[in-house]
CSV table of C-alpha atoms in Angstrom, one decimal:
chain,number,residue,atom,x,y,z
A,177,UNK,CA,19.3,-56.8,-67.7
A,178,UNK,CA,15.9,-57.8,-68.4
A,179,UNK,CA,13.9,-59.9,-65.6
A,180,UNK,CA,12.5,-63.0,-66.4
A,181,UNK,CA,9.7,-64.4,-65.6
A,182,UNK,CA,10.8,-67.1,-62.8
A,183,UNK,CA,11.4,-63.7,-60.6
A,184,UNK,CA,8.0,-63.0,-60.9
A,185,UNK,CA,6.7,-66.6,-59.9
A,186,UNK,CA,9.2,-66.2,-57.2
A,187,UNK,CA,7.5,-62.9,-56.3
A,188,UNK,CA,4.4,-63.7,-56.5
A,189,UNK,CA,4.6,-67.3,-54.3
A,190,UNK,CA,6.5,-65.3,-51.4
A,191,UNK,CA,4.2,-62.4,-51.3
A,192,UNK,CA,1.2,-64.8,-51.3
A,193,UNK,CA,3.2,-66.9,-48.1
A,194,UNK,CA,3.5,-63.9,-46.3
A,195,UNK,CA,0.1,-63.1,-46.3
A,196,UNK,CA,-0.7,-66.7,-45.4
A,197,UNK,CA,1.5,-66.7,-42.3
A,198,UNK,CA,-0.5,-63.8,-41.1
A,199,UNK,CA,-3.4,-66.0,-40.8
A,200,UNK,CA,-2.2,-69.6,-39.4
A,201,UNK,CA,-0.2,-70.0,-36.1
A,202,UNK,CA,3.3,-71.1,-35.3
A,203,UNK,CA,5.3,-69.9,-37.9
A,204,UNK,CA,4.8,-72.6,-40.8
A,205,UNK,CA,4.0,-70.6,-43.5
A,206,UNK,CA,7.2,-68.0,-43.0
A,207,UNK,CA,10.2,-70.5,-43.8
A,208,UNK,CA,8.6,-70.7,-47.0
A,209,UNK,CA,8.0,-67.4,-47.9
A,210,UNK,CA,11.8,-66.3,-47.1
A,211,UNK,CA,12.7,-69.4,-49.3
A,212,UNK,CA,10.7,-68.3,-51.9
A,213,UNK,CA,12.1,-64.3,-51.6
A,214,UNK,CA,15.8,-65.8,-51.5
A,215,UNK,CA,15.1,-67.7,-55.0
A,216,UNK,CA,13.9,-64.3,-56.2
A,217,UNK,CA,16.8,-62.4,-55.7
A,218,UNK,CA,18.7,-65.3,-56.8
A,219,UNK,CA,16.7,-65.3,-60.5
A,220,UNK,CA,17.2,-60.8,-60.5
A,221,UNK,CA,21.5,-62.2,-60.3
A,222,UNK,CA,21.0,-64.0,-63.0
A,223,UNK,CA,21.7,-67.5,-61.4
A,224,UNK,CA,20.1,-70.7,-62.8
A,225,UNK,CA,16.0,-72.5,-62.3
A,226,UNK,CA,18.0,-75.6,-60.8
A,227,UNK,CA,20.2,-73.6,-57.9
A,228,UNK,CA,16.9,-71.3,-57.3
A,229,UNK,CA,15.0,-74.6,-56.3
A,230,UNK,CA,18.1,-75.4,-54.1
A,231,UNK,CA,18.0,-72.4,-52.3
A,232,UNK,CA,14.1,-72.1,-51.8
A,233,UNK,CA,14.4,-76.1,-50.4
A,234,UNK,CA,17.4,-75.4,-48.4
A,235,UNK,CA,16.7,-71.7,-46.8
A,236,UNK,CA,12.9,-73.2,-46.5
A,237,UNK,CA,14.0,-75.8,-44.7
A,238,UNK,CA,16.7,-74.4,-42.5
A,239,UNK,CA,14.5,-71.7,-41.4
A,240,UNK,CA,11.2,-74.4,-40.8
A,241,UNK,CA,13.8,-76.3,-38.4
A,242,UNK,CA,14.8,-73.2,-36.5
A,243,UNK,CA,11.1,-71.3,-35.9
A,244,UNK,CA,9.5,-75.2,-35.6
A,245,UNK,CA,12.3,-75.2,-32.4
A,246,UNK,CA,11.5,-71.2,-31.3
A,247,UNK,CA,7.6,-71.7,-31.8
A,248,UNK,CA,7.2,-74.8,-29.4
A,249,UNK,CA,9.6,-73.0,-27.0
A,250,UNK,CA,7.4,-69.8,-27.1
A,251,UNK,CA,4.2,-71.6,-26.5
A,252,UNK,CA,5.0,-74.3,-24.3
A,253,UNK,CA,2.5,-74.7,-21.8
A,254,UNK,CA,2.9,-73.9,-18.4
A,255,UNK,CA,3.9,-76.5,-15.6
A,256,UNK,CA,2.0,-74.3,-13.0
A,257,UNK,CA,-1.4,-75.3,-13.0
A,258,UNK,CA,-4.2,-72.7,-12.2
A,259,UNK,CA,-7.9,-72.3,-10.9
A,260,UNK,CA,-9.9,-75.1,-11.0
A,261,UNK,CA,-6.8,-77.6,-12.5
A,262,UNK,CA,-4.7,-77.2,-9.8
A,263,UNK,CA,-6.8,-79.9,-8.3
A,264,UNK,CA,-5.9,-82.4,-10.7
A,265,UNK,CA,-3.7,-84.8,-8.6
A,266,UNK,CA,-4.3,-84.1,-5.7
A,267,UNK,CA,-5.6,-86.1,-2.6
A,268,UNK,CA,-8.9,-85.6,-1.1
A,269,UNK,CA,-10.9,-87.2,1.8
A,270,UNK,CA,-15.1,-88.7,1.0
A,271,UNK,CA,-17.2,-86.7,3.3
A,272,UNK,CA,-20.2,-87.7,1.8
A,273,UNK,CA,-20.2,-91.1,0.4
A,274,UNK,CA,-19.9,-92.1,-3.3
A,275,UNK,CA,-22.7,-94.6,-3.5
A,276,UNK,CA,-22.3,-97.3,-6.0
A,277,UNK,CA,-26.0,-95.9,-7.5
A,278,UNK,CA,-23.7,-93.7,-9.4
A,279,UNK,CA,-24.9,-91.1,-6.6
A,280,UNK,CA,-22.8,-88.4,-6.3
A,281,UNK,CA,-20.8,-87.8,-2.9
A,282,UNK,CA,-18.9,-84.7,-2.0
A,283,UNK,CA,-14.9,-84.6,-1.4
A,284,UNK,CA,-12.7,-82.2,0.1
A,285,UNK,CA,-10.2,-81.4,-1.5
A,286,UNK,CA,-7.0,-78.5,0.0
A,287,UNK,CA,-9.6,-77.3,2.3
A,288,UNK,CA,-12.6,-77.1,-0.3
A,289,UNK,CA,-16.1,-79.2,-0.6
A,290,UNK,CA,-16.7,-80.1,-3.8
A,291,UNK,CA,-19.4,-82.8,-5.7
A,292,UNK,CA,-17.8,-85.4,-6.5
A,293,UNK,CA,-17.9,-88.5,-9.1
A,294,UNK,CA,-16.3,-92.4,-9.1
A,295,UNK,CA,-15.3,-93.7,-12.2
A,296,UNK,CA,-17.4,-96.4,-13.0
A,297,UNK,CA,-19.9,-95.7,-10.1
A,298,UNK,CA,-17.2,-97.1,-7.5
A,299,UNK,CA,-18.8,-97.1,-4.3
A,300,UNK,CA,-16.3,-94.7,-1.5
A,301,UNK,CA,-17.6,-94.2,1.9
A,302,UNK,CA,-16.5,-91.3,3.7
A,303,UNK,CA,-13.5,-91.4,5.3
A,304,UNK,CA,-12.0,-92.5,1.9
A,305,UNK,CA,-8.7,-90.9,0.4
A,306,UNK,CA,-8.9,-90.2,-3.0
A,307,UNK,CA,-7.1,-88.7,-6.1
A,308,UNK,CA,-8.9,-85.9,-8.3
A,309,UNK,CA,-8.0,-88.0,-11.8
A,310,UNK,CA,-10.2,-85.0,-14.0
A,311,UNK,CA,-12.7,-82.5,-13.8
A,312,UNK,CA,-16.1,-82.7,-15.4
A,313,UNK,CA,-18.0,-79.5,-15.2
A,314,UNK,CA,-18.5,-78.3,-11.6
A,315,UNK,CA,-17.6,-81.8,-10.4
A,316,UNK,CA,-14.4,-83.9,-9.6
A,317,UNK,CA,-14.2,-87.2,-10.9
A,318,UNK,CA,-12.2,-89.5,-8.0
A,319,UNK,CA,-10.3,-92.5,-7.8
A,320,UNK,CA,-9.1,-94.2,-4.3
A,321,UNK,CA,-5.8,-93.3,-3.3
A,322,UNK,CA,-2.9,-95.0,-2.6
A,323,UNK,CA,-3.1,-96.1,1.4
A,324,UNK,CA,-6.8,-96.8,2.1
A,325,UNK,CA,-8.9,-94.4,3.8
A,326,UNK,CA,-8.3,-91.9,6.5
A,327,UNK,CA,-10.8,-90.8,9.1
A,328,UNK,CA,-12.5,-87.6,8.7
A,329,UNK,CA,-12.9,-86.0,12.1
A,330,UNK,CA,-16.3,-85.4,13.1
A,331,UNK,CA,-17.8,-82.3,15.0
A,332,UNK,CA,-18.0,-84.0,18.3
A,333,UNK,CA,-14.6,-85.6,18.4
């Protein structure tokens, strides 16, 4: 039996899909590549062009489905928020006020002082709750909260 040239087309596209997979993420390349090695073997048993581009469609897209599905699973990102992000959302007192000069202010936030921005150059005097809404360098960017303001104890009371 003498193999004809489709095998080598066949061949050729899944070796070159394999080498592309190794250099682009989430599995989009690979599908392909095993589509493309399944229509080989199916040209070396002799079976026709038309079911080879059936089974490279079909396998390719089966298998795109099913790592598409395992890929986002894998990387998913995690609901646990760490170092400076855990902030985001959460509720914070002025203790130096946000003038409306676009000033900054400093907050405390979970029992840290940071710098602190207002959208818009809000004016927040101290005493004001507030909600980190994003983080902008070494500063926290602040809306009021929900509930007014709250008075922040001061060292002779």
């Amino acid at each position: 039996m003498q193999v004809q040239p489709w095998f080598w087309v066949w061949v050729a596209l899944s070796a070159i899909l394999f080498v592309a997979e190794i250099f682009t993420a989430g599995f989009f390349m690979l599908p392909f590549a095993v589509g493309a090695a399944v229509a080989a073997l199916l040209e070396f048993l002799g079976v026709s062009v038309g079911w080879q581009w059936v089974a490279f469609i079909g396998v390719s897209s089966v298998l795109l489905i099913s790592l598409r599905r395992f890929a986002l699973a894998v990387t998913r990102e995690s609901p646990e928020r760490t170092g400076v992000d855990r902030l985001i959302g959460q509720t914070g007192v002025v203790i130096e006020d946000l003038d409306p000069g676009c000033l900054r202010g400093r907050v405390r936030v979970a029992s840290e002082e940071w710098r602190a921005d207002a959208p818009d150059c809000e004016a927040m005097p101290a005493g004001t709750r507030v909600v980190v809404e994003r983080i902008e360098g070494t500063r926290l960017i602040v809306t009021p909260a929900e509930g007014g303001s709250a008075r922040e104890p001061k060292a002779g009371d």
